[in-house]
Amino acid sequence: MLDHLKSKLKASANFPSPPAIAQQIIALAGDPHIDISQVAAAISRDPGIAAKLLRVANSALYSRQRKSANLRQALIVLGLHGATTLALGFYLLGTYRGLKSNGVNYDRYWRRAILSASAARCFGALQNAGAVEDIFLAALLQDIAILGVDRSAPEFYRDLPRNASHREFAAYETARLGIDHAELGAWLLEYWKLPEPLCRAVAWSHAPPIADRPPPTGVAACCVALGSECAEILLAPATEADFAALAEHASEWLGIDAPAVADVMGKIVAEIPEIERLFDTKLLRPDAARVILDQARDLLMLRNLQAPGQVSELRETNPKLEARSAALQDAQLRDGLTGLYNRGYLDLMLRREFQAATTGHWPLSVVFVDLDCFKGINETYGHEAGDSVLVTTAKSIASVARDTDCVARYGGEEFVIVLPGLASPGAEIFCQRLIARLRSTSHPIRGTMVTVTASVGLATHSPTTPFQRASHLINAADRSVYAAKKSGRDRLVRHNSGGSVSAANT
C-alpha cells in the first residue's frame, strides 16, 4: 500500500509540487555564492511574497533596525538565508492552504502548523541554533504528508476523528502503512528536492533523541518535536500529563529545565497576535492562551519541586515557590539581553498608562531612543561587541529613569521610556539628562573606548495636547526620533500639538 500511495503522491494533480518561483528559491538557498541581487530578483517576481517579507522584516518578531522601506532593505534585515527560507515557507503555505478538505480538518491543520513552527523557532533561539528560520520551515512542513495523503487518497483518514491528536495520526498511519507521516513527509520533501538537512529534521522529528544524530540537524529535529507538543497543548485543553511530558522531553532531548519551558510557552503566547497578523489567520483566542499559560506555569513549577507528593514539604516550600513563580513571571516580561522590559509588556503598560492619564486628566510622556550609527559597531567590532554596548546603554537609561517609569527595549538598538505624570517641560529635562549620560558613557571594546550617542524623540499626551490612542502617542515619538536622525543625530526632537516636530536645546 505504501508504494502505491507514493506513486499517487507523485502523480496527484490535487496535490501540486512547489511552483516554479519556489523551486528557483530552493536552488538559491543551496547556492554558497548567493547574493542579494539574485534573491531580490527572484522574490520580486511575486509581489505578494515580496510584500509578506517586507511585513516580516518590519514585524516585532524579526525587526532589528529602522523600518525597511523596500525589499532590498528587508533582505538585509532578515539575512539572505533567512529570507529565502521564509519566502519558501510563504510559497508552500499559500499553495496548499486553500485546498478543500477530505478527511482532515484543514483549519486545525494550518493553525497547528503555524503554532508548531513558531514554538520550534523559540526553542531553536533558546538553544542558540544558527538557523532558526530553517527550524521554523521544518516545523511548518513536518506534517505535509498528512495533506498529501488526504489529497491523493481521500478515504484514508475518514476513520479518524476530525480533531484527532498528532499522536493518533501517527499511530493510525503506522498501523496502515508501516511508517508515519514524518518519514513519509521527509521522502516527499526529498522528491521535491528540498535541502537535505530540512528533510532529515522532518524525518527525525517523531524520534528526536540525538545521541547518534549530530547537530545541527539533530537539535533542529528536537526543536521541531517540542514545537509540535506545544502546538498540541495550545490547541486543546491541556492536562497535567501534557505539560509533564513536554517538560520531560525538553530536559531529555536538549537539557532545558521546566522554568525555561514555561518561559518558552510565555513567549509563544505573547507572539501569537503578531504571528496571526503575519500569516493572516486566527490561531487562538486570547483568553484560551492565558488559561493555558497559567496552567503551564503552575504545573511545570510544581513538577520542578524535588519531592512531589510530600504535602508537608510542599507547604514549607510554598513561599519559595511563590517567589520563584513571581521571578519567572517577571522574566517573561523582560528582554533576554538587556534585562529591560520587552516589547509585549511595553505595549500592555502603555495602554494602561494612557487610559489612566486620559481618565485622570494628567500628562503622559513617551521617549523614543535610537542609538546613532549602531550598525557600524556591529560591522566594525562584531555582534558580541554590539550586544555589550546595548547592555551598557540599557543600564545607563535605567539609571536616569525614575522608579515609576517603564524602560523597555523596543527592538534592535531602539529603546522606549514611558514617563507617567510628566509633562513636556519635565520630560525634556529628562531627555537632556539622558542624552548627556549616553554621551559620557564609554564602552570598552577590544582595548579601546567607544562612545555611542543617541537620537531622542519625545511626545506628550495631556489634556491640552491629547492623542486619540496610545499607538498614536508612541508613533509620534517615533517620528520625532526619525526627525532627530535627519537633523544630525545626538539630539532631542519633540512632537508638537499640531503634528509637527521641533528641535530642543540639548
Coordinates of C-alpha atoms in Angstrom, one line a residue:
M1 CA 0.0 0.0 0.0
L2 CA 2.9 2.4 0.8
D3 CA 4.4 2.1 -2.7
H4 CA 1.0 2.6 -4.3
L5 CA 0.5 5.7 -2.1
K6 CA 3.9 7.2 -3.0
S7 CA 3.1 6.7 -6.7
K8 CA -0.2 8.5 -6.2
L9 CA 1.6 11.4 -4.4
K10 CA 4.0 11.8 -7.3
A11 CA 1.2 11.8 -9.8
S12 CA -1.5 13.6 -7.9
A13 CA -2.9 16.7 -9.6
N14 CA -4.8 17.6 -6.4
F15 CA -1.5 18.0 -4.5
P16 CA 0.7 20.2 -6.6
S17 CA 4.5 20.4 -6.2
P18 CA 6.1 23.8 -5.3
P19 CA 5.6 26.4 -8.1
A20 CA 8.5 27.5 -10.4
I21 CA 9.4 30.5 -8.3
A22 CA 9.6 28.4 -5.2
Q23 CA 11.8 25.9 -7.0
Q24 CA 14.1 28.8 -8.0
I25 CA 14.3 30.0 -4.4
I26 CA 15.1 26.4 -3.3
A27 CA 18.1 26.4 -5.7
L28 CA 19.2 29.8 -4.5
A29 CA 19.0 28.7 -0.9
G30 CA 21.5 25.9 -1.6
D31 CA 23.9 28.1 -3.5
P32 CA 27.0 29.0 -1.4
H33 CA 27.6 32.1 -3.7
I34 CA 24.1 33.5 -3.3
D35 CA 23.9 37.3 -3.5
I36 CA 21.3 39.8 -2.6
S37 CA 20.5 40.8 -6.3
Q38 CA 19.7 37.2 -7.3
V39 CA 17.3 36.8 -4.3
A40 CA 15.7 40.1 -4.8
A41 CA 15.1 39.4 -8.5
A42 CA 13.6 36.0 -7.8
I43 CA 11.3 37.2 -5.0
S44 CA 10.2 40.4 -6.7
R45 CA 8.6 38.3 -9.4
D46 CA 5.8 37.7 -6.9
P47 CA 4.7 41.0 -5.4
G48 CA 2.6 39.1 -2.8
I49 CA 5.6 37.3 -1.4
A50 CA 7.8 40.4 -1.5
A51 CA 5.1 42.3 0.5
K52 CA 5.0 39.4 3.1
L53 CA 8.8 39.5 3.5
L54 CA 8.7 43.3 3.9
R55 CA 6.0 42.8 6.6
V56 CA 8.1 40.2 8.4
A57 CA 11.2 42.4 8.3
N58 CA 9.2 45.2 10.0
S59 CA 7.5 42.9 12.5
A60 CA 8.3 42.8 16.2
L61 CA 9.5 39.2 15.7
Y62 CA 12.3 40.0 13.3
S63 CA 13.0 43.7 13.1
R64 CA 16.4 44.8 14.4
Q65 CA 16.7 48.3 12.9
R66 CA 14.6 51.1 11.4
K67 CA 11.7 50.2 9.3
S68 CA 12.5 48.6 5.9
A69 CA 11.1 50.6 3.1
N70 CA 11.8 48.2 0.2
L71 CA 12.6 44.5 -0.5
R72 CA 16.4 45.0 -0.5
Q73 CA 16.4 46.6 3.0
A74 CA 14.1 43.7 4.2
L75 CA 16.6 41.2 2.8
I76 CA 19.4 42.9 4.7
V77 CA 17.4 42.7 7.9
L78 CA 16.4 39.1 7.5
G79 CA 19.7 37.9 6.0
L80 CA 19.7 36.1 2.7
H81 CA 19.4 32.6 4.0
G82 CA 16.6 33.6 6.4
A83 CA 14.8 35.5 3.6
T84 CA 14.9 32.6 1.2
T85 CA 13.7 30.1 3.8
L86 CA 10.8 32.4 4.8
A87 CA 9.9 33.0 1.2
L88 CA 9.8 29.3 0.6
G89 CA 7.6 28.8 3.6
F90 CA 5.1 31.5 2.4
Y91 CA 5.0 29.9 -1.1
L92 CA 4.2 26.4 0.2
L93 CA 1.7 27.7 2.7
G94 CA 0.0 29.8 0.1
T95 CA -0.1 27.0 -2.4
Y96 CA -1.7 24.4 -0.2
R97 CA -3.7 26.5 2.3
G98 CA -6.7 26.9 0.0
L99 CA -7.2 23.2 -0.7
K100 CA -10.6 21.7 0.2
S101 CA -10.7 19.1 3.0
N102 CA -11.4 15.4 2.5
G103 CA -10.8 13.6 5.8
V104 CA -8.7 16.2 7.6
N105 CA -9.7 19.4 9.5
Y106 CA -7.6 21.8 7.3
D107 CA -8.3 24.8 9.6
R108 CA -6.8 23.0 12.5
Y109 CA -4.0 21.6 10.3
W110 CA -2.7 25.1 9.4
R111 CA -3.2 26.5 12.8
R112 CA -1.2 23.7 14.2
A113 CA 1.5 24.0 11.6
I114 CA 2.0 27.7 12.3
L115 CA 1.9 27.3 16.1
S116 CA 4.4 24.4 15.8
A117 CA 6.7 26.4 13.6
S118 CA 6.6 29.4 16.0
A119 CA 7.2 27.2 19.0
A120 CA 10.1 25.3 17.4
R121 CA 11.7 28.7 16.4
C122 CA 11.5 29.7 20.1
F123 CA 13.2 26.5 21.2
G124 CA 15.8 27.0 18.5
A125 CA 16.6 30.5 19.7
L126 CA 16.9 29.2 23.2
Q127 CA 19.5 26.7 22.0
N128 CA 21.3 29.5 20.1
A129 CA 20.7 27.5 16.9
G130 CA 22.4 29.1 13.9
A131 CA 19.4 29.0 11.5
V132 CA 16.2 29.3 13.4
E133 CA 14.3 30.0 10.1
D134 CA 15.3 26.5 8.9
I135 CA 13.8 25.1 12.1
F136 CA 10.7 27.2 11.5
L137 CA 10.3 25.9 8.0
A138 CA 10.9 22.3 9.0
A139 CA 8.2 22.6 11.7
L140 CA 5.9 24.2 9.2
L141 CA 6.3 21.3 6.9
Q142 CA 6.6 18.4 9.4
D143 CA 3.0 17.3 8.7
I144 CA 3.0 17.9 4.9
A145 CA 2.5 14.2 4.2
I146 CA -0.9 14.3 6.0
L147 CA -2.0 16.9 3.5
G148 CA -0.5 14.8 0.6
V149 CA -2.2 11.6 1.7
D150 CA -5.5 13.3 2.2
R151 CA -5.3 14.8 -1.3
S152 CA -4.1 11.6 -3.0
A153 CA -6.2 9.1 -1.1
P154 CA -9.4 10.9 0.1
E155 CA -10.7 7.9 2.0
F156 CA -7.5 7.2 4.0
Y157 CA -8.2 9.4 7.1
R158 CA -12.0 9.1 7.1
D159 CA -12.0 6.7 10.1
L160 CA -10.1 9.2 12.3
P161 CA -11.9 11.9 14.3
R162 CA -11.8 15.4 12.7
N163 CA -9.8 16.7 15.7
A164 CA -7.5 13.7 16.2
S165 CA -4.3 14.4 18.0
H166 CA -0.9 14.3 16.4
R167 CA -0.1 11.1 18.3
E168 CA -3.4 9.5 17.0
F169 CA -2.4 10.4 13.4
A170 CA 1.0 8.8 13.7
A171 CA -0.4 5.6 15.3
Y172 CA -3.1 5.3 12.6
E173 CA -0.6 5.8 9.8
T174 CA 1.9 3.3 11.2
A175 CA -0.8 0.7 11.6
R176 CA -1.8 1.0 8.0
L177 CA 1.4 1.9 6.2
G178 CA 4.2 0.7 8.4
I179 CA 5.6 4.3 8.7
D180 CA 4.1 7.6 9.9
H181 CA 3.8 11.0 8.2
A182 CA 7.2 12.2 9.5
E183 CA 9.1 9.6 7.5
L184 CA 6.7 9.9 4.5
G185 CA 6.9 13.7 4.6
A186 CA 10.7 13.5 4.5
W187 CA 10.5 11.3 1.4
L188 CA 8.1 13.8 -0.2
L189 CA 10.4 16.8 0.6
E190 CA 13.3 14.9 -0.9
Y191 CA 11.3 14.2 -4.0
W192 CA 10.7 18.0 -4.3
K193 CA 14.5 18.4 -3.9
L194 CA 14.3 20.5 -0.7
P195 CA 17.6 20.8 1.2
E196 CA 18.7 17.5 2.8
P197 CA 19.0 18.9 6.4
L198 CA 15.4 20.1 6.2
C199 CA 14.3 16.6 5.1
R200 CA 16.3 14.9 7.9
A201 CA 14.9 17.3 10.6
V202 CA 11.3 16.3 9.5
A203 CA 12.2 12.6 9.3
W204 CA 13.7 12.6 12.8
S205 CA 11.0 14.8 14.4
H206 CA 9.0 11.8 15.8
A207 CA 12.1 10.2 17.4
P208 CA 14.3 13.1 18.3
P209 CA 16.9 11.8 20.8
I210 CA 20.2 12.9 19.3
A211 CA 22.8 10.6 20.7
D212 CA 23.5 9.2 17.2
R213 CA 22.3 12.3 15.3
P214 CA 24.8 15.1 15.2
P215 CA 23.9 18.8 15.4
P216 CA 22.7 21.0 14.0
T217 CA 20.1 18.7 12.3
G218 CA 19.6 16.6 15.4
V219 CA 19.0 19.7 17.5
A220 CA 16.6 21.0 14.8
A221 CA 14.6 17.8 15.0
C222 CA 14.3 18.1 18.7
C223 CA 13.1 21.7 18.4
V224 CA 10.5 20.6 15.8
A225 CA 9.3 17.8 18.1
L226 CA 9.0 20.1 21.1
G227 CA 7.2 22.7 18.9
S228 CA 4.8 20.0 17.9
E229 CA 4.0 19.2 21.5
C230 CA 3.5 22.9 22.3
A231 CA 1.0 23.2 19.5
E232 CA -1.0 20.2 20.8
I233 CA -1.2 21.9 24.2
L234 CA -2.3 25.2 22.7
L235 CA -5.0 23.7 20.5
A236 CA -6.6 21.5 23.2
P237 CA -7.2 22.0 26.9
A238 CA -4.0 20.6 28.4
T239 CA -3.8 18.1 31.2
E240 CA -1.0 17.8 33.7
A241 CA 0.3 14.8 31.7
D242 CA 0.7 17.0 28.6
F243 CA 2.9 19.5 30.4
A244 CA 4.8 16.9 32.3
A245 CA 5.7 15.1 29.0
L246 CA 6.7 18.4 27.4
A247 CA 9.0 19.2 30.3
E248 CA 10.4 15.7 30.4
H249 CA 11.2 15.7 26.7
A250 CA 12.7 19.2 26.8
S251 CA 15.0 18.1 29.6
E252 CA 15.9 14.7 28.0
W253 CA 16.5 16.0 24.4
L254 CA 18.0 19.4 24.9
G255 CA 18.7 19.8 28.6
I256 CA 16.1 22.5 29.0
D257 CA 14.6 22.8 32.5
A258 CA 10.9 23.2 33.4
P259 CA 11.1 27.0 34.1
A260 CA 12.7 27.6 30.7
V261 CA 9.9 25.5 29.1
A262 CA 7.3 27.7 30.8
D263 CA 9.3 30.8 29.6
V264 CA 9.1 29.5 26.0
M265 CA 5.3 28.9 26.4
G266 CA 5.0 32.5 27.6
K267 CA 7.0 33.8 24.6
I268 CA 4.8 31.8 22.2
V269 CA 1.6 33.2 23.7
A270 CA 3.0 36.7 23.6
E271 CA 3.9 36.4 19.9
I272 CA 0.6 34.9 18.8
P273 CA -1.0 38.3 17.9
E274 CA 2.0 39.2 15.7
I275 CA 2.1 35.8 14.1
E276 CA -1.6 36.0 13.3
R277 CA -1.0 39.3 11.6
L278 CA 1.9 37.9 9.5
F279 CA 0.0 34.8 8.4
D280 CA -3.4 36.5 8.0
T281 CA -5.1 33.9 10.2
K282 CA -6.6 33.4 13.6
L283 CA -4.7 30.9 15.8
L284 CA -6.0 31.1 19.3
R285 CA -8.5 33.1 21.5
P286 CA -6.6 35.4 23.8
D287 CA -8.5 34.1 26.9
A288 CA -7.6 30.5 26.0
A289 CA -4.0 31.4 25.6
R290 CA -3.9 33.0 29.0
V291 CA -5.5 30.0 30.7
I292 CA -3.1 27.6 29.0
L293 CA -0.1 29.7 30.0
D294 CA -1.3 29.9 33.7
Q295 CA -1.7 26.1 33.7
A296 CA 1.8 25.7 32.2
R297 CA 3.4 27.9 34.8
D298 CA 1.7 26.2 37.7
L299 CA 2.2 22.6 36.6
L300 CA 5.7 23.0 35.4
M301 CA 6.8 24.8 38.5
L302 CA 5.2 22.1 40.7
R303 CA 6.9 19.5 38.6
N304 CA 10.2 21.1 39.3
L305 CA 9.9 20.5 43.1
Q306 CA 12.3 17.8 44.3
A307 CA 9.8 15.9 46.4
P308 CA 6.4 15.9 44.7
G309 CA 3.5 14.4 46.7
Q310 CA 5.0 15.3 50.1
V311 CA 2.4 17.7 51.3
S312 CA 4.2 19.0 54.4
E313 CA 7.3 19.7 52.4
L314 CA 5.2 21.5 49.8
R315 CA 3.7 23.7 52.5
E316 CA 7.2 24.6 53.7
T317 CA 8.4 25.3 50.2
N318 CA 5.3 27.3 49.2
P319 CA 6.8 30.8 49.9
K320 CA 9.9 29.9 47.9
L321 CA 7.7 28.5 45.1
E322 CA 5.6 31.7 45.0
A323 CA 8.8 33.8 44.9
R324 CA 10.2 31.7 42.1
S325 CA 6.9 31.9 40.2
A326 CA 6.9 35.7 40.5
A327 CA 10.5 35.7 39.3
L328 CA 9.5 33.6 36.3
Q329 CA 6.6 35.8 35.5
D330 CA 8.9 38.9 35.6
A331 CA 11.4 37.1 33.4
Q332 CA 8.7 36.6 30.8
L333 CA 8.2 40.4 30.7
R334 CA 11.9 41.1 30.2
D335 CA 14.2 41.3 27.2
G336 CA 16.7 38.5 27.4
L337 CA 19.8 40.5 26.5
T338 CA 19.4 43.8 28.4
G339 CA 17.0 42.9 31.2
L340 CA 14.7 45.8 30.4
Y341 CA 11.1 45.2 29.8
N342 CA 10.2 43.7 26.4
R343 CA 8.0 45.0 23.6
G344 CA 5.0 43.0 24.7
Y345 CA 5.0 44.4 28.2
L346 CA 5.6 47.9 26.9
D347 CA 2.5 47.7 24.7
L348 CA 0.4 46.5 27.6
M349 CA 1.8 49.0 30.1
L350 CA 1.5 51.9 27.7
R351 CA -2.2 51.2 27.0
R352 CA -2.9 51.1 30.8
E353 CA -1.0 54.3 31.5
F354 CA -2.6 56.0 28.5
Q355 CA -6.1 55.1 29.8
A356 CA -5.2 56.2 33.3
A357 CA -3.8 59.5 32.1
T358 CA -6.8 60.2 29.9
T359 CA -9.3 59.3 32.7
G360 CA -7.3 61.2 35.4
H361 CA -6.5 64.2 33.2
W362 CA -2.8 64.1 33.8
P363 CA 0.2 64.1 31.4
L364 CA 1.9 61.1 30.0
S365 CA 5.2 61.4 28.0
V366 CA 6.9 58.8 25.8
V367 CA 10.6 59.0 24.9
F368 CA 11.9 57.1 21.9
V369 CA 15.7 56.4 21.9
D370 CA 17.6 55.2 18.8
L371 CA 21.4 54.7 19.1
D372 CA 23.3 56.5 16.4
C373 CA 25.4 54.6 13.8
F374 CA 25.0 51.4 15.8
K375 CA 25.2 49.3 12.6
G376 CA 28.9 50.5 12.4
I377 CA 29.6 48.9 15.8
N378 CA 28.4 45.5 14.6
E379 CA 30.2 45.8 11.3
T380 CA 33.5 47.0 12.8
Y381 CA 33.7 45.1 16.1
G382 CA 31.2 42.2 15.7
H383 CA 27.8 41.5 17.2
E384 CA 29.2 40.4 20.5
A385 CA 30.6 44.0 21.0
G386 CA 27.2 45.3 19.8
D387 CA 25.4 43.3 22.4
S388 CA 27.8 44.7 25.1
V389 CA 27.0 48.2 24.0
L390 CA 23.3 47.5 24.2
V391 CA 23.6 46.1 27.8
T392 CA 25.6 49.1 29.0
T393 CA 23.2 51.5 27.3
A394 CA 20.3 49.8 28.9
K395 CA 21.9 50.3 32.4
S396 CA 22.6 54.0 31.6
I397 CA 19.0 54.6 30.6
A398 CA 17.7 52.8 33.7
S399 CA 19.9 54.9 35.9
V400 CA 18.3 58.1 34.7
A401 CA 14.7 56.8 34.9
R402 CA 12.5 57.1 37.9
D403 CA 11.2 54.0 39.8
T404 CA 7.7 54.8 38.4
D405 CA 8.9 54.9 34.8
C406 CA 8.8 52.0 32.4
V407 CA 12.1 51.4 30.4
A408 CA 11.8 48.9 27.6
R409 CA 13.8 47.6 24.7
Y410 CA 11.7 48.3 21.6
G411 CA 13.8 46.3 19.2
G412 CA 17.4 46.2 18.0
E413 CA 19.1 49.4 19.1
E414 CA 15.8 51.2 19.9
F415 CA 14.5 51.8 23.5
V416 CA 11.3 53.4 24.8
I417 CA 10.8 55.1 28.2
V418 CA 7.2 55.8 29.4
L419 CA 7.1 58.7 31.9
P420 CA 3.7 58.7 33.7
G421 CA 2.6 62.1 35.1
L422 CA 5.5 64.0 33.4
A423 CA 4.5 67.0 31.2
S424 CA 6.6 68.3 28.3
P425 CA 9.0 70.6 30.3
G426 CA 9.9 67.9 32.8
A427 CA 10.2 65.3 30.1
E428 CA 12.6 67.5 28.1
I429 CA 14.8 67.8 31.2
F430 CA 14.8 64.0 31.5
C431 CA 15.7 63.6 27.8
Q432 CA 18.6 66.2 28.2
R433 CA 19.9 64.3 31.2
L434 CA 19.7 61.0 29.2
I435 CA 21.5 62.4 26.2
A436 CA 24.3 63.8 28.4
R437 CA 24.6 60.4 30.2
L438 CA 24.9 58.5 26.9
R439 CA 27.5 61.0 25.6
S440 CA 29.6 60.5 28.7
T441 CA 29.4 56.7 28.8
S442 CA 32.4 54.9 27.4
H443 CA 32.2 51.3 26.1
P444 CA 35.4 49.2 26.3
I445 CA 35.8 47.3 23.1
R446 CA 39.0 45.5 22.1
G447 CA 41.2 47.7 24.2
T448 CA 39.7 50.9 23.0
M449 CA 36.9 53.1 24.5
V450 CA 33.9 53.8 22.2
T451 CA 31.2 56.4 22.8
V452 CA 27.7 55.8 21.3
T453 CA 25.3 58.7 21.2
A454 CA 21.5 58.6 20.6
S455 CA 18.8 60.4 18.8
V456 CA 15.8 61.0 21.0
G457 CA 12.2 61.7 20.2
L458 CA 9.6 63.0 22.7
A459 CA 5.8 63.1 22.6
T460 CA 3.4 64.1 25.4
H461 CA -0.2 63.3 25.9
S462 CA -2.0 65.8 28.1
P463 CA -5.4 67.5 28.5
T464 CA -4.2 70.4 26.3
T465 CA -2.4 68.2 23.7
P466 CA -4.4 64.9 23.6
F467 CA -3.8 61.9 21.5
Q468 CA -6.6 59.6 20.5
R469 CA -4.8 56.3 21.1
A470 CA -1.7 55.1 22.9
S471 CA -0.4 53.9 19.5
H472 CA -0.6 57.4 18.1
L473 CA 1.5 58.7 21.0
I474 CA 4.3 56.2 20.5
N475 CA 4.2 56.7 16.8
A476 CA 4.6 60.5 17.3
A477 CA 7.7 59.8 19.5
D478 CA 9.0 57.5 16.7
R479 CA 8.5 60.2 14.1
S480 CA 10.3 62.7 16.3
V481 CA 13.4 60.4 16.7
Y482 CA 13.4 60.0 12.9
A483 CA 13.5 63.7 12.6
A484 CA 16.4 63.9 15.1
K485 CA 18.3 61.4 12.9
K486 CA 17.7 63.5 9.8
S487 CA 18.7 66.7 11.5
G488 CA 22.1 65.5 12.6
R489 CA 21.7 62.8 15.4
D490 CA 22.8 63.1 19.0
R491 CA 19.8 65.4 19.9
L492 CA 16.3 65.7 21.1
V493 CA 13.3 66.4 18.8
R494 CA 9.9 66.8 20.4
H495 CA 6.5 66.4 18.8
N496 CA 4.2 69.5 18.9
S497 CA 0.5 69.6 19.2
G498 CA 0.0 70.5 15.5
G499 CA 1.6 67.2 14.5
S500 CA 4.9 68.9 13.6
V501 CA 8.3 68.2 15.3
S502 CA 10.8 70.7 16.6
A503 CA 14.3 70.5 18.0
A504 CA 15.0 71.2 21.6
N505 CA 18.3 72.5 23.0
T506 CA 20.4 69.7 24.2

